[in-house]
Each structure stands twice: as structure tokens, then as C-alpha cells.
Coordinates of C-alpha atoms and ligand atoms in Angstrom, one line a residue:
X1 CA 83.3 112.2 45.8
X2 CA 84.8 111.4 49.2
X3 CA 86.4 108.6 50.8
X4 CA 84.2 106.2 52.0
X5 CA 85.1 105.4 55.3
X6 CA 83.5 102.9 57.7
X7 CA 84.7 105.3 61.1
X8 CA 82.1 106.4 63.1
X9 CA 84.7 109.4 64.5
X10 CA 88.0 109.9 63.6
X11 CA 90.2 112.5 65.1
X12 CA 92.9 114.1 62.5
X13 CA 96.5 115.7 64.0
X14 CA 94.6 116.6 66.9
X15 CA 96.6 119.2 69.3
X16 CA 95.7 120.8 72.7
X17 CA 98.0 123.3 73.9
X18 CA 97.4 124.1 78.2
X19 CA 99.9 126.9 79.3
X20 CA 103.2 124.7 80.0
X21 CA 101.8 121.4 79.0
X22 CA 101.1 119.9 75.7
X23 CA 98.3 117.8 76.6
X24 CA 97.6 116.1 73.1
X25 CA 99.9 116.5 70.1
X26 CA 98.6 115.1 66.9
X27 CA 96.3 112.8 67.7
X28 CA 95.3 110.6 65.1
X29 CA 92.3 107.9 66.9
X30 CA 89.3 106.4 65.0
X31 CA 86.1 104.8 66.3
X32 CA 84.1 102.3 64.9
X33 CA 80.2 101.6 65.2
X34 CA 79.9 98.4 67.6
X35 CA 83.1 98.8 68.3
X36 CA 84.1 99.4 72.3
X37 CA 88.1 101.2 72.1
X38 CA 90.3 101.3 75.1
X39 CA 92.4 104.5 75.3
X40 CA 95.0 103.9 78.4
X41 CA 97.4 105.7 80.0
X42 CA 99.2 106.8 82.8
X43 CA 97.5 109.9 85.0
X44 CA 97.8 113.2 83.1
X45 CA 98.3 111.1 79.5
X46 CA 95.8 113.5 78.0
X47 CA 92.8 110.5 77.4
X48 CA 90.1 113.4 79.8
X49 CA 91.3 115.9 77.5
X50 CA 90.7 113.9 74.6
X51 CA 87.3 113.4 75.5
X52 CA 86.6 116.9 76.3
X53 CA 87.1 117.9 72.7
X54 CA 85.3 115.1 70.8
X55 CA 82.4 115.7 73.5
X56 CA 82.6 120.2 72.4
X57 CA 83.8 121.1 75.9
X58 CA 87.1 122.2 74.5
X59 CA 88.4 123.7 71.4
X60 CA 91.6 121.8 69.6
X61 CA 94.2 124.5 69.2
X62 CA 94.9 122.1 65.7
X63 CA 93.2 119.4 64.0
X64 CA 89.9 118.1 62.8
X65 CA 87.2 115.7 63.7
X66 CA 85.1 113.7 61.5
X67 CA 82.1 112.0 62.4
X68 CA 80.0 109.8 59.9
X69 CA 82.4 111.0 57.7
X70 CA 81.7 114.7 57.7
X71 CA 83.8 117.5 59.3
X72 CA 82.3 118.4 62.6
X73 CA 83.4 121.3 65.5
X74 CA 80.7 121.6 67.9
X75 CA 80.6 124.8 69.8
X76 CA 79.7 123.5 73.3
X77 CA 79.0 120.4 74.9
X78 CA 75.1 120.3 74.4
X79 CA 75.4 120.4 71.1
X80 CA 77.3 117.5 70.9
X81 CA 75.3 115.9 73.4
X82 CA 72.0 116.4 70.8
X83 CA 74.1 115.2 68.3
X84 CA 74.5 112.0 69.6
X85 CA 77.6 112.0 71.3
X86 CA 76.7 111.0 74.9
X87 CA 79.7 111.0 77.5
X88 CA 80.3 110.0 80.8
X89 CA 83.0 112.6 83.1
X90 CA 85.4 111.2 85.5
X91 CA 83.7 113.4 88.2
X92 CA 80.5 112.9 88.7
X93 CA 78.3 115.2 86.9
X94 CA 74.4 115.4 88.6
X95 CA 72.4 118.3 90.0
X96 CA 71.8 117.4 93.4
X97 CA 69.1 119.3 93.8
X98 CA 67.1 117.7 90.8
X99 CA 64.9 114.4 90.6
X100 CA 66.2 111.4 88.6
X101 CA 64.5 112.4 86.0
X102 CA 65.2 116.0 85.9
X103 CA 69.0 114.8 85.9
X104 CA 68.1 112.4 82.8
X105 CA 66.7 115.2 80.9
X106 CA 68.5 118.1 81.9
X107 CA 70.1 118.4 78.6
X108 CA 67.4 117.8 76.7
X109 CA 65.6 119.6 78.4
X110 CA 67.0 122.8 78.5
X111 CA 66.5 123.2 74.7
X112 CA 62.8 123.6 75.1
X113 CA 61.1 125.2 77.2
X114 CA 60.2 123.1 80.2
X115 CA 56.8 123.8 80.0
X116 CA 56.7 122.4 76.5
X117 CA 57.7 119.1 77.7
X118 CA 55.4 116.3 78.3
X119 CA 55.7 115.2 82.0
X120 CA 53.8 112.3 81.5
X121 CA 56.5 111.9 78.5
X122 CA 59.5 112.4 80.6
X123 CA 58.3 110.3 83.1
X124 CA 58.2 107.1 80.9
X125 CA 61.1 108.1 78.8
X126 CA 63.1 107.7 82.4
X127 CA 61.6 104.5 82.8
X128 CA 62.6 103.4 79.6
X129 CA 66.1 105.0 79.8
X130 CA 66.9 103.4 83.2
X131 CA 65.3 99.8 82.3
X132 CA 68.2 99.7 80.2
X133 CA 70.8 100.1 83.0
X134 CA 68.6 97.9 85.2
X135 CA 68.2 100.9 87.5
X136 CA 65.1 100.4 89.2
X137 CA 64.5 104.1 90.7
X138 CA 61.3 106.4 91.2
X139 CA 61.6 109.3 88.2
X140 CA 60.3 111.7 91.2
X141 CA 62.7 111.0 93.6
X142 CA 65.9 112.8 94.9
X143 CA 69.0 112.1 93.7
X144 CA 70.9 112.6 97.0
X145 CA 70.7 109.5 98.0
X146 CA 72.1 107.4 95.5
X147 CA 75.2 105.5 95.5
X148 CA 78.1 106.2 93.7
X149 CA 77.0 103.2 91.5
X150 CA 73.8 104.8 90.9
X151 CA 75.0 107.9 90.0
X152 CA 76.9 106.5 87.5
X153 CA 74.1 104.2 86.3
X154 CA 72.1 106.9 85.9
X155 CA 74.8 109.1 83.8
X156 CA 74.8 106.6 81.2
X157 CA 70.8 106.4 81.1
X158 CA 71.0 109.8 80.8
X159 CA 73.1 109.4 77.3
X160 CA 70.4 106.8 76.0
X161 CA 68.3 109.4 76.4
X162 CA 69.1 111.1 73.2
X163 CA 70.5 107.5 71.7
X164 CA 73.8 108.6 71.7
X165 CA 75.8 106.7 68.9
X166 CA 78.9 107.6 70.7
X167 CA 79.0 107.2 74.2
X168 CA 82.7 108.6 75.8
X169 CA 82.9 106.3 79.1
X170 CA 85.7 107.7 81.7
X171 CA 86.7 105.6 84.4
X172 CA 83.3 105.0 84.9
X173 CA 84.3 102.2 86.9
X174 CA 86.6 103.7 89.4
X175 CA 84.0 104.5 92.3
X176 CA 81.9 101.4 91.6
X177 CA 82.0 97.8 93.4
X178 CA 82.8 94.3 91.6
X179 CA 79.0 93.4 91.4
X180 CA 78.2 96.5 89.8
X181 CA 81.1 96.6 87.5
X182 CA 80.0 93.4 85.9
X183 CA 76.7 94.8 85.5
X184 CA 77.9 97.8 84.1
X185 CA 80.4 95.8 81.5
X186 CA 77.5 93.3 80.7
X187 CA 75.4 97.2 79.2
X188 CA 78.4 98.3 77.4
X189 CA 78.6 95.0 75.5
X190 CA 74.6 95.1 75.2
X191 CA 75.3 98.9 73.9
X192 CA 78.0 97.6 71.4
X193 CA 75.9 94.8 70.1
X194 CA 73.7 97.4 68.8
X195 CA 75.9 99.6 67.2
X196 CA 77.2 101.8 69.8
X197 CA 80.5 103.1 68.9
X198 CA 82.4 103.7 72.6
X199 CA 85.4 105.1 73.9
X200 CA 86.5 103.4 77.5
X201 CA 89.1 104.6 79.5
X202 CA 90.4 103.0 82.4
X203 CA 93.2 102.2 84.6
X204 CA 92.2 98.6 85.6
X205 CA 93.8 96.6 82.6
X206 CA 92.1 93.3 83.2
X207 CA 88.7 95.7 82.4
X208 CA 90.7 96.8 79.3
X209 CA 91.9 93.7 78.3
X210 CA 88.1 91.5 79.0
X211 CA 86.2 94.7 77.6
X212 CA 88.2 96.3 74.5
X213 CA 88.5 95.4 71.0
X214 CA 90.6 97.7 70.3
X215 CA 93.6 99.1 72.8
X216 CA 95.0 102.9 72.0
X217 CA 97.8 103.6 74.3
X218 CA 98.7 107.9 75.0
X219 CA 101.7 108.8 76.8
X220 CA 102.3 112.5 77.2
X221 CA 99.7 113.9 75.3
X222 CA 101.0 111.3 72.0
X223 CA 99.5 108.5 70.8
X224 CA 102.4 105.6 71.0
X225 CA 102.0 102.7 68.4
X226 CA 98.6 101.6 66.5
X227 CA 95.6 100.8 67.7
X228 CA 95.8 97.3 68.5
X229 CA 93.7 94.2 69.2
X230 CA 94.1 92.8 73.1
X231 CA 95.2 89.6 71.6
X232 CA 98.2 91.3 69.9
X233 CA 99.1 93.6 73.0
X234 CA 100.5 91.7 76.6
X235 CA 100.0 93.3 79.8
X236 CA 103.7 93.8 79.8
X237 CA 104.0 95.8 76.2
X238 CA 101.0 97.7 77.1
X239 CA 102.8 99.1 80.0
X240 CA 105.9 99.6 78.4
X241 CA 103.8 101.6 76.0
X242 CA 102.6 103.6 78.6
X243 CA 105.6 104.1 80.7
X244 CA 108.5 103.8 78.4
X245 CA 109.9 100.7 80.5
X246 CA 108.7 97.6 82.8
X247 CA 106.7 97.4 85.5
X248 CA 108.7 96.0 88.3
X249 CA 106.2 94.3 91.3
X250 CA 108.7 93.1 94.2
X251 CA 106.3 91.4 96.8
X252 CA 106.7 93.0 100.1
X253 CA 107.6 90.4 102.5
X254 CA 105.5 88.8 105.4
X255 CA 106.0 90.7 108.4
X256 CA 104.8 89.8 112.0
X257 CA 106.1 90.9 114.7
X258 CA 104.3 93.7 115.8
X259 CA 104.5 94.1 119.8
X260 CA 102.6 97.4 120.7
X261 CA 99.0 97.9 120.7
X262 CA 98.1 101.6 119.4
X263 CA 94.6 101.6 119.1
X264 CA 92.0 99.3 120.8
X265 CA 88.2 99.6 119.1
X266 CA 86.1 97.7 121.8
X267 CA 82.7 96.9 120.5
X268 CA 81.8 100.8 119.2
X269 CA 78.9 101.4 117.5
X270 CA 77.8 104.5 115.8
X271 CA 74.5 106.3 115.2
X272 CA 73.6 104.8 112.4
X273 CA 74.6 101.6 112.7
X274 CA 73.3 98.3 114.7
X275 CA 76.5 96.4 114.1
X276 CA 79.1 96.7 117.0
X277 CA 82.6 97.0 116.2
X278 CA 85.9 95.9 117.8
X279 CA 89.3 95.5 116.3
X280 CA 93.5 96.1 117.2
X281 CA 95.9 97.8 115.6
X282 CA 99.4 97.6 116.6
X283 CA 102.6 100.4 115.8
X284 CA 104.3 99.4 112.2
X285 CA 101.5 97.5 111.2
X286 CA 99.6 97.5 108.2
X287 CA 95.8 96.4 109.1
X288 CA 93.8 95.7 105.9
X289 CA 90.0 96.8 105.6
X290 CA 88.4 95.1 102.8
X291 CA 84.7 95.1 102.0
X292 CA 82.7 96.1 99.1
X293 CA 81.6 99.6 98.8
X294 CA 79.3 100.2 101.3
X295 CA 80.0 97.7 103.8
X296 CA 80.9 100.0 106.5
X297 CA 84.5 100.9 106.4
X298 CA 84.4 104.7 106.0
X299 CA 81.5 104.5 108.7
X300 CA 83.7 103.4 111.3
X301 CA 86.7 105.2 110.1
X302 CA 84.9 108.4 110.8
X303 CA 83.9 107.1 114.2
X304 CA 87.8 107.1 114.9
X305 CA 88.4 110.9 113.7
X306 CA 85.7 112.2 115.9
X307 CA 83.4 113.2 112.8
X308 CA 80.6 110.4 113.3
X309 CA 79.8 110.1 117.4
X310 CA 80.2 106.8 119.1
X311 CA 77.6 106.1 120.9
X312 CA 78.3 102.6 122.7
X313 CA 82.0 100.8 123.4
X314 CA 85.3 102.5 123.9
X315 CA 88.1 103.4 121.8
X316 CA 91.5 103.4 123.3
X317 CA 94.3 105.3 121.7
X318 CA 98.1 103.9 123.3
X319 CA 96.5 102.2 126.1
X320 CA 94.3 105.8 127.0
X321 CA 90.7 105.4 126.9
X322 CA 89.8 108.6 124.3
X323 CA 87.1 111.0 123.1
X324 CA 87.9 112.6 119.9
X325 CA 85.8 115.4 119.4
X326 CA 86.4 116.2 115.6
X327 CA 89.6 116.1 112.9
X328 CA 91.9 118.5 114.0
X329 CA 91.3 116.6 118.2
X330 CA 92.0 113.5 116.3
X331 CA 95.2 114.6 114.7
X332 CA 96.6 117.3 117.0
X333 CA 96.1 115.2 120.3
X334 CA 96.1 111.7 119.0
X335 CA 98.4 111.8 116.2
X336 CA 95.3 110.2 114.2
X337 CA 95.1 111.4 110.3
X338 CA 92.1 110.4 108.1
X339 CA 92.9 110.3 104.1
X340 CA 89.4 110.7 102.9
X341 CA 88.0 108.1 99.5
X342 CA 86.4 111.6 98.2
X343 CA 89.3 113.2 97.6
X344 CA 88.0 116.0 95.4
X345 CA 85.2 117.0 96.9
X346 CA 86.5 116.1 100.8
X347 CA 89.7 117.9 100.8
X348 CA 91.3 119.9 97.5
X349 CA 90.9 123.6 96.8
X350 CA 91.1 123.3 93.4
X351 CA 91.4 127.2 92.6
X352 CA 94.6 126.6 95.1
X353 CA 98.5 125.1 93.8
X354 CA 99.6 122.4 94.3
X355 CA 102.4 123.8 97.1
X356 CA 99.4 125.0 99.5
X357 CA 97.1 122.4 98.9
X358 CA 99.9 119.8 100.1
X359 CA 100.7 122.5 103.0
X360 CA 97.6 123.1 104.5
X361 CA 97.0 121.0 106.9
X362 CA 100.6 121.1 108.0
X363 CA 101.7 125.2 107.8
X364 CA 103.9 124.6 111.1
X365 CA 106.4 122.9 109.2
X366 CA 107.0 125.6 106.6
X367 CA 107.1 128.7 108.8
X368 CA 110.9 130.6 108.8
X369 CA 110.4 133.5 111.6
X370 CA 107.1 132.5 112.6
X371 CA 105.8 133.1 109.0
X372 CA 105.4 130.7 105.9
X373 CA 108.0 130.8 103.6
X374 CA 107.4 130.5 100.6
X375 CA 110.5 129.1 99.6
X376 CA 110.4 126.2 102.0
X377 CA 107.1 125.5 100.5
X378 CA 108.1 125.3 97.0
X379 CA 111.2 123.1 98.2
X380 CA 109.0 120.9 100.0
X381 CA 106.1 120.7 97.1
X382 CA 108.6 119.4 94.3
X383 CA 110.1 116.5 96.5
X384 CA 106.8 115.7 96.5
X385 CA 105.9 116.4 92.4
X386 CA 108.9 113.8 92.5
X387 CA 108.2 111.0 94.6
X388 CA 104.4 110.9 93.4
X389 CA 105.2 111.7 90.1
X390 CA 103.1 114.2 90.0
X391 CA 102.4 115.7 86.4
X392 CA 102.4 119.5 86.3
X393 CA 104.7 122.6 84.6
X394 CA 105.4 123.3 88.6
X395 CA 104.4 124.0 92.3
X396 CA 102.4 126.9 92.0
X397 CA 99.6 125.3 89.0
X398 CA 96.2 125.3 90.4
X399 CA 94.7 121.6 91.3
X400 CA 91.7 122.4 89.5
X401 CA 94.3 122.2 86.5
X402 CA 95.7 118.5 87.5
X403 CA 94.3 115.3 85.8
X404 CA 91.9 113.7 87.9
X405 CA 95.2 111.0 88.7
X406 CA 97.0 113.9 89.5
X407 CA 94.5 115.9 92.3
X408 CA 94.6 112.5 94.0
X409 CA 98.7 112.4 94.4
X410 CA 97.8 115.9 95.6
X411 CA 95.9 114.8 98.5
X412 CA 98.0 111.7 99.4
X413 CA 101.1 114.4 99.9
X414 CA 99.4 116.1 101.8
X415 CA 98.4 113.4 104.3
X416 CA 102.6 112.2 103.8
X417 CA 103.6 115.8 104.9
X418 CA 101.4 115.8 107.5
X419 CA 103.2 112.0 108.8
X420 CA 100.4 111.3 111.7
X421 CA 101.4 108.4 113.9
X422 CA 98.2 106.6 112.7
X423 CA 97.0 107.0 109.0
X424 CA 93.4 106.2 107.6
X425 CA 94.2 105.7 104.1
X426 CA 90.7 105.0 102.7
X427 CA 91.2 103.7 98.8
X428 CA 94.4 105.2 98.2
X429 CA 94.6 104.3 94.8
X430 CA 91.2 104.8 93.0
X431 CA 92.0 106.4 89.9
X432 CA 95.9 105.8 89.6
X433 CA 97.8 104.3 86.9
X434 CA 99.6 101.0 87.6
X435 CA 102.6 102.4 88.1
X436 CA 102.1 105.4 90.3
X437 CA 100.0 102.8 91.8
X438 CA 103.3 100.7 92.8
X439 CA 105.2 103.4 93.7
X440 CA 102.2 104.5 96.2
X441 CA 102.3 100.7 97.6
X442 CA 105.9 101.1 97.9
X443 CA 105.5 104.6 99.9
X444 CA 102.8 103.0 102.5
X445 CA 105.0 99.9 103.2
X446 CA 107.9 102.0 103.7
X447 CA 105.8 103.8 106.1
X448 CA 105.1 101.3 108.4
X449 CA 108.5 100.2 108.3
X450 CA 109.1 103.3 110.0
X451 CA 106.8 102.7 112.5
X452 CA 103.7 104.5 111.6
X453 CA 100.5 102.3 112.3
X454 CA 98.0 102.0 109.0
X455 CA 94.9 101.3 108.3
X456 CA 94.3 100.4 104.2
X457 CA 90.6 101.0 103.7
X458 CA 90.6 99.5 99.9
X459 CA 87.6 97.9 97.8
X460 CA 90.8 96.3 95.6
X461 CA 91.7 92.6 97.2
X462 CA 95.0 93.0 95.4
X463 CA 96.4 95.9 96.9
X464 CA 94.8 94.4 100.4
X465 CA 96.8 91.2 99.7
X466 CA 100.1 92.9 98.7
X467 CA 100.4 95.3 101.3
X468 CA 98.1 94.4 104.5
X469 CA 99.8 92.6 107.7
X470 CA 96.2 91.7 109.3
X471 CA 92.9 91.7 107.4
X472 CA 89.5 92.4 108.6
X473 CA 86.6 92.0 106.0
X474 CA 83.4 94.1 106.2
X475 CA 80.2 92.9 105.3
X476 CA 76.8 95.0 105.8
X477 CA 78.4 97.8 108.2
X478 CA 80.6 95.1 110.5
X479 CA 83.6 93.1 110.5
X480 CA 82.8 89.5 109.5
X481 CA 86.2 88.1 109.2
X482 CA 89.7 88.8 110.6
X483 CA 92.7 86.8 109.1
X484 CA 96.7 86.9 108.9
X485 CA 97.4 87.8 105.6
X486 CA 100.3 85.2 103.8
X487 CA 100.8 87.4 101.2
X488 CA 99.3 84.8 98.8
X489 CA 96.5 85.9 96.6
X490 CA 94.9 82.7 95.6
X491 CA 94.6 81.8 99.1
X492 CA 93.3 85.1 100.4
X493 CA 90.4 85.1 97.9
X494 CA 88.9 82.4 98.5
X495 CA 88.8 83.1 102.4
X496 CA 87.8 85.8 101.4
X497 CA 84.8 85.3 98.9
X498 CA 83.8 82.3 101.4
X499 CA 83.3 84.5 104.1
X500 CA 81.6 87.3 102.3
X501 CA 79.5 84.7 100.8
X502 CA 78.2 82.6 103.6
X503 CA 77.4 85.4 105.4
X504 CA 75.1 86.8 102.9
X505 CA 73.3 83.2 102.0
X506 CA 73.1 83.4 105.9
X507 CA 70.5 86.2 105.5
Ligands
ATP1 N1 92.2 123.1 82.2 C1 93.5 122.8 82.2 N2 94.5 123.7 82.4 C2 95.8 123.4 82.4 N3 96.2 122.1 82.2 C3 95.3 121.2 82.0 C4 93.9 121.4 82.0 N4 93.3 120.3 81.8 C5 94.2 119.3 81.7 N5 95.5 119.9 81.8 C6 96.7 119.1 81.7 O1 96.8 118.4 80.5 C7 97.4 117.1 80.8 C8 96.5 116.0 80.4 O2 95.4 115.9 81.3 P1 94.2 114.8 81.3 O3 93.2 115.2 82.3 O4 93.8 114.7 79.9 O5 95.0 113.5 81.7 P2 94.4 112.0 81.9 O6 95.1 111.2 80.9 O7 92.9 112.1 81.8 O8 94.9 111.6 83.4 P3 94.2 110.8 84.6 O9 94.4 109.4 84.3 O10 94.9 111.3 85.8 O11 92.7 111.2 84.6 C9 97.8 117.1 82.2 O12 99.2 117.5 82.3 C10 96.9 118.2 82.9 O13 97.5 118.8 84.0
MG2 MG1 91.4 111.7 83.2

């Protein structure tokens, strides 16, 4: 007879060996139904990994997995999917060129023959699927549309499809706003009531700490202590778990006493929009964008690179009235540098290192003779892997090899090398551990200490708090608010909230 044992999964002296890095090393972890278990860690901890082999998409080099008790391997990820385990990827995971409920049933579907399969069936199923998500979506229509929220809405109704027991949930809420993160958290406790069994990775610890029941911390591909209650874990020993010290969070001071006006938005508007823009932003400074997602901010800071047209008002760059036709105008001429929210689809080549992805955009600066040197390249690339932290065996990996965490560092050296006199940072630290996180803080106020002139796009009021000089709040594709910033958090919020809130009762 065999142990009985109450674990919906467990993982035995699990190892997964990439070339150079050992990305998990005898992982013990266990699972239990209705239970939700926060795995944490800094970027490139080995928690995607992790989930890649309970969900078949990887093979452990060592180790053995138990679920219900019996030894299971599956061979690929749709068997595991049919077997109940459903899982959630940090990128996004659809087939654009699907319906909604093409996307819900892909898996499914493709063990049958299409044919075989019950529209009519398929159709309801959907409904049924996304009720529970409170996704409220026509089964026919295209999934091109839909926000990132939706997306990821619709990723989980696609594991309820097959009534997963296991759902594997990472970062799902990374891309997501604050409204639709409580939603989102309110279904995973529904999920759990009813026996769900899920895994939840994140790097916003107040998420862990409200949502877990169970906290399992990995740091360099090994599990570090037990798996521990969030009443028996503080925010400080969880990141000492993850780091191997404190995390230290200096405020930056108050600063105001900028003088010089670089860029003067005077009532724009672009083609989609009705709103009218205008705004300042002066050399040095650090001007805050805050809004939720999809209130307008990348909108207008494409208007300022030249990719979206303005069609009404004037945009002056130093005092000059401007047209920038595209990117490379806005940069070359104007000294204007957009850092892009979608990272990984916007800007990496992921079959590419590390050392040219970071170069790219800035080859001048490498050349010796008039041709790229390699050498300077490689210098340049691990002063980088340093100050980011960047986890990789060296220069020359390809991105497509990095930790999600890791492919964004990527892109924010790049737009560092590039060092633009005006930077568009648009939600510089989606996806980043805490402390990368502080160290990236650290790097953008140091910036404009230097003089460059910023522009934080960020959906996180925190990091808008701690770093912005000036803050302008979007609301429904315009600026609804502009205040000083003190610095102080409490205050902030509720001038804030107050302003996003009366203007949307107003309507
Ligand atoms: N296909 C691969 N080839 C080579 N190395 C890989 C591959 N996949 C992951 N790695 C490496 O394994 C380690 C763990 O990566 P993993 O994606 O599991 O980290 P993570 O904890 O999910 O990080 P993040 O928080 O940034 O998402 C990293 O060093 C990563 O570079
Ligand atoms: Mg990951």
C-alpha cells in the first residue's frame, strides 16, 4: 500500500539543467486542493521554469512529480492540459486570428476532429466558461480587440474549460489594471473555494500576502526555507529570502527647481481621440503620467515620437515648434526616445544576445574604425548585465533565453545606452522583482539628476509617488489632474482617487 497523501501535486528533487544555468535544483514543492500557493522570487529564480515542467512543456533533467498521488510525466503540454492541469503563461498565449471561442477550445479542440465538435456545443460551453470570469464577450467575435485584461480573462476561461484541478497562474496580473485585478483575485478565491488547487506567482507582494496561503520562496533555481503561511513570513524576511539581504528604500528627495522648458504639448489631439491635450516638461525633471490602463497615456506618448499623427495643437520641442515624422526623426533630431510598455513584442529580437539587442538602436557608439567591435560591445553589454542585474551565463545568450524579468532589463539598457535627452519610459517596471525594481528607480532619478528630462508612464501610484517631480493623471484618453508631487503617499492617493473618481460619477 502507498502513502496516503492529501497533495494534490508534489514535485520530488526536481532539477532543470539550461546550458550555463541551473535553473531549478532539487525542487521539493507540494500543492494542496483549495489551496492557492505563492511561489516568489526575484527575475530569473526559476518559478516560469517550474511551471513549464508541472504543465509537460519541459522535461526535468532529475526528479519526479506526483499528482493525486500517482507518478506522472506528461509528454507535452496538451496532455497535461486534458489532464487537468490548466495554466496561465507570462506572455500571452492567444491565436490572433481565432474567435473567442476558437481560442477557448483550441486545446480541446484539436484532439478531435473539428468537424466532430458540436458548434452549437462550443458555443454555450464559451458562455459558460466566460460567465465564470465575468467576461461578457460574443463566442464569434475576434479576439484582436481585446484588452490585455481580456486576454487574460479569457486564458483562464480557457482552463475551466477542461475543469482544470490545477490551474498554474503566472503573473497574470502584471498587464492588468487595479479594478480588474480585484476582479481577477475575487475568481481565484471563487476557484479555491471549490477545490482548485493553484500555483500563483507574482512580484507584487501585497497580491502574495492578501491572496496566498501558502508562501514558497526560490532563489537561484533553490527552494529557500519551507513553505510558510503569510502570517508567519514579514515582507522584510520574505525579501531577505529572496535576495539574501534587506531591501533598502531611501526616498528620493523633493526636488523643484526646474528652470527650462523642453517640451511644450499645446492642446494636441490625435486621430483617434476627442480629448485635447496640453502639458510642460522642463530639463531634469521627472513628470509623472498616471492613469489606469487605457486612459490614454501610450496614446499621446506615440503622438510625441511621430508614430500616431497629430492632427490639431502644436508640440514644441526647446522652444522650436516640431513635426516628428516617425522614431528614428524623434530621436535623431529631437533627442526624443520612447521605451515602449510591450517590451517583447515592441522591441526585442529574441533569437538575438543580449550584447546586440542592447546595441541596436545605438551601433555608433561601438564602432572602432568605422566598424562594430565586438569587443567594445561585450565591454559595454556586461556593465550593463551589472547595473540591471541582469541574470545570464554572459553577453552573447539569446533574449529569447532570459526570464521574462530579465528580457525587460534587456530593453531598459538599451534605451540607457541610447541616453536621449528626453526619455518615454512607459511602465518601466511591469514584471520586475522588488529589488531590481529599486535599483531601476534609483537609475531613472539619477538620470534626471543629470539633466535628462522624463516622462514616467506607470499604472503603479507607488513608483509615481516615489520618483515623479510633477504629476498629471489620465482619465478616459485626457489629462484630468496635474499636481506637485510631495513625495507623500497617503496624500497623493487620495488626490488622486478623488480626481479619478469625480470625474467618472461626472459622466
Ligand atoms: N530555454 C531556456 N534556455 C536557456 N536558459 C533558460 C531557458 N529558460 C529559462 N532559462 C534560464 O533559467 C533561469 C530561470 O528562468 P525562469 O524563467 O524560470 O525565471 P523566473 O523566476 O520565471 O523569472 P521572472 O521573474 O523574470 O519571470 C534563468 O536564468 C533563465 O535565463
Ligand atoms: Mg517568469
Amino acid at each position: 500500500m502507498g502513502m496516503i497523501s492529501d497533495n494534490l501535486l508534489e514535485l520530488k528533487d526536481v532539477t532543470k539543467v539550461f546550458p550555463g544555468v541551473r535553473a531549478l535544483n532539487k525542487i521539493n514543492f507540494d500543492l494542496k486542493a483549495g489551496e492557492i500557493h505563492a511561489l516568489v522570487g526575484e527575475n530569473g529564480a526559476g518559478k516560469s521554469t517550474l511551471i513549464n515542467i508541472i504543465s509537460g512543456m519541459f522535461k526535468p533533467d532529475e526528479g519526479e512529480i506526483f499528482i493525486d498521488g500517482k507518478k506522472r510525466m506528461f509528454p507535452n503540454a496538451r496532455a497535461a492540459f486534458v489532464a487537468g492541469i490548466g495554466v496561465v503563461h507570462q506572455e500571452r498565449n492567444l491565436i490572433p486570428t481565432f474567435t473567442v471561442a476558437e481560442n477557448l477550445y483550441f486545446d480541446s479542440l484539436s484532439k478531435k476532429a473539428i468537424s466532430v465538435v458540436s458548434r452549437a456545443k462550443m458555443l454555450e460551453e464559451a458562455g459558460k466558461a466566460m460567465e465564470i470570469v465575468e467576461l461578457n464577450l460574443d463566442p464569434d467575435s475576434s479576439i484582436t480587440f481585446l484588452s490585455a485584461a481580456q486576454q487574460q480573462m479569457l486564458e483562464i476561461a480557457r482552463t475551466l474549460t477542461v475543469n482544470s484541478k490545477i490551474l498554474l497562474l503566472d503573473e497574470p496580473t502584471s498587464s492588468i489594471s487595479s479594478t480588474e485585478v480585484e476582479l481577477l483575485i475575487k475568481i481565484i478565491r471563487k476557484l479555491r473555494n471549490q477545490g482548485v488547487g493553484i500555483i500563483y506567482i507574482s512580484h507584487k507582494l501585497e497580491e502574495v500576502f492578501e491572496l496566498a496561503d501558502r508562501i514558497t520562496v526560490f532563489r537561484d533555481g533553490c527552494k529557500v526555507g519551507g513553505s510558510v503561511a503569510p502570517k508567519d513570513l514579514s515582507r522584510e524576511a520574505l525579501i531577505e529570502r529572496m535576495v539574501g539581504r534587506k531591501e533598502a528604500v531611501d526616498p528620493f528627495p523633493v526636488r523643484d527647481n526646474f528652470v527650462k522648458t523642453v517640451m511644450e504639448a499645446d492642446s494636441i489631439r490625435g486621430k483617434m481621440n476627442t480629448n485635447t491635450n496640453s502639458f510642460t516638461l522642463r530639463k531634469g525633471e521627472i513628470l509623472g503620467w498616471y492613469g489606469l490602463v487605457g486612459s490614454g497615456r501610450t496614446e499621446l506618448a506615440r503622438m510625441l515620437i511621430g508614430v500616431d499623427p497629430i492632427v490639431q495643437g502644436s508640440l514644441k520641442v526647446n522652444g522650436e515648434p516640431v513635426r516628428i515624422k516617425n522614431t528614428k526623426n524623434a530621436f535623431g533630431k529631437y533627442g526624443i526616445y520612447y521605451m515602449s510598455e510591450n517590451r517583447k513584442s515592441e522591441g526585442l529580437f529574441l533569437q538575438h544576445s543580449i550584447a546586440e539587442n542592447i546595441s541596436i538602436v545605438s551601433l555608433n557608439k561601438i564602432l572602432k574604425k568605422g566598424l562594430i567591435s565586438k569587443a567594445r560591445e561585450a565591454e559595454n553589454t556586461l556593465k550593463y548585465i551589472e547595473e540591471l542585474n541582469i541574470k545570464t551565463p554572459g553577453p552573447d545568450q539569446s533574449v529569447g533565453n532570459l526570464s521574462g524579468g530579465n528580457q525587460q532589463k534587456t530593453c531598459i539598457a538599451r534605451g540607457l545606452f541610447v541616453d536621449p535627452e528626453i526619455i518615454i519610459i512607459d511602465e518601466p517596471t511591469v514584471g520586475i522583482d522588488v529589488i531590481t525594481k529599486g535599483e531601476i528607480h534609483r537609475l531613472i532619478y539619477d538620470l534626471a539628476e543629470k539633466g535628462k528630462s522624463i516622462i514616467l508612464v506607470s499604472s503603479d501610484l507607488a513608483e509615481i509617488v516615489r520618483l515623479a517631480d510633477r504629476i498629471l493623471v489620465f482619465r478616459a484618453g485626457g489629462i484630468c489632474a496635474e499636481m506637485k508631487n510631495r513625495k507623500n503617499y497617503a496624500e497623493v492617493s487620495n488626490e488622486v482617487m478623488n480626481c479619478i473618481i469625480a470625474d467618472s460619477v461626472g459622466r
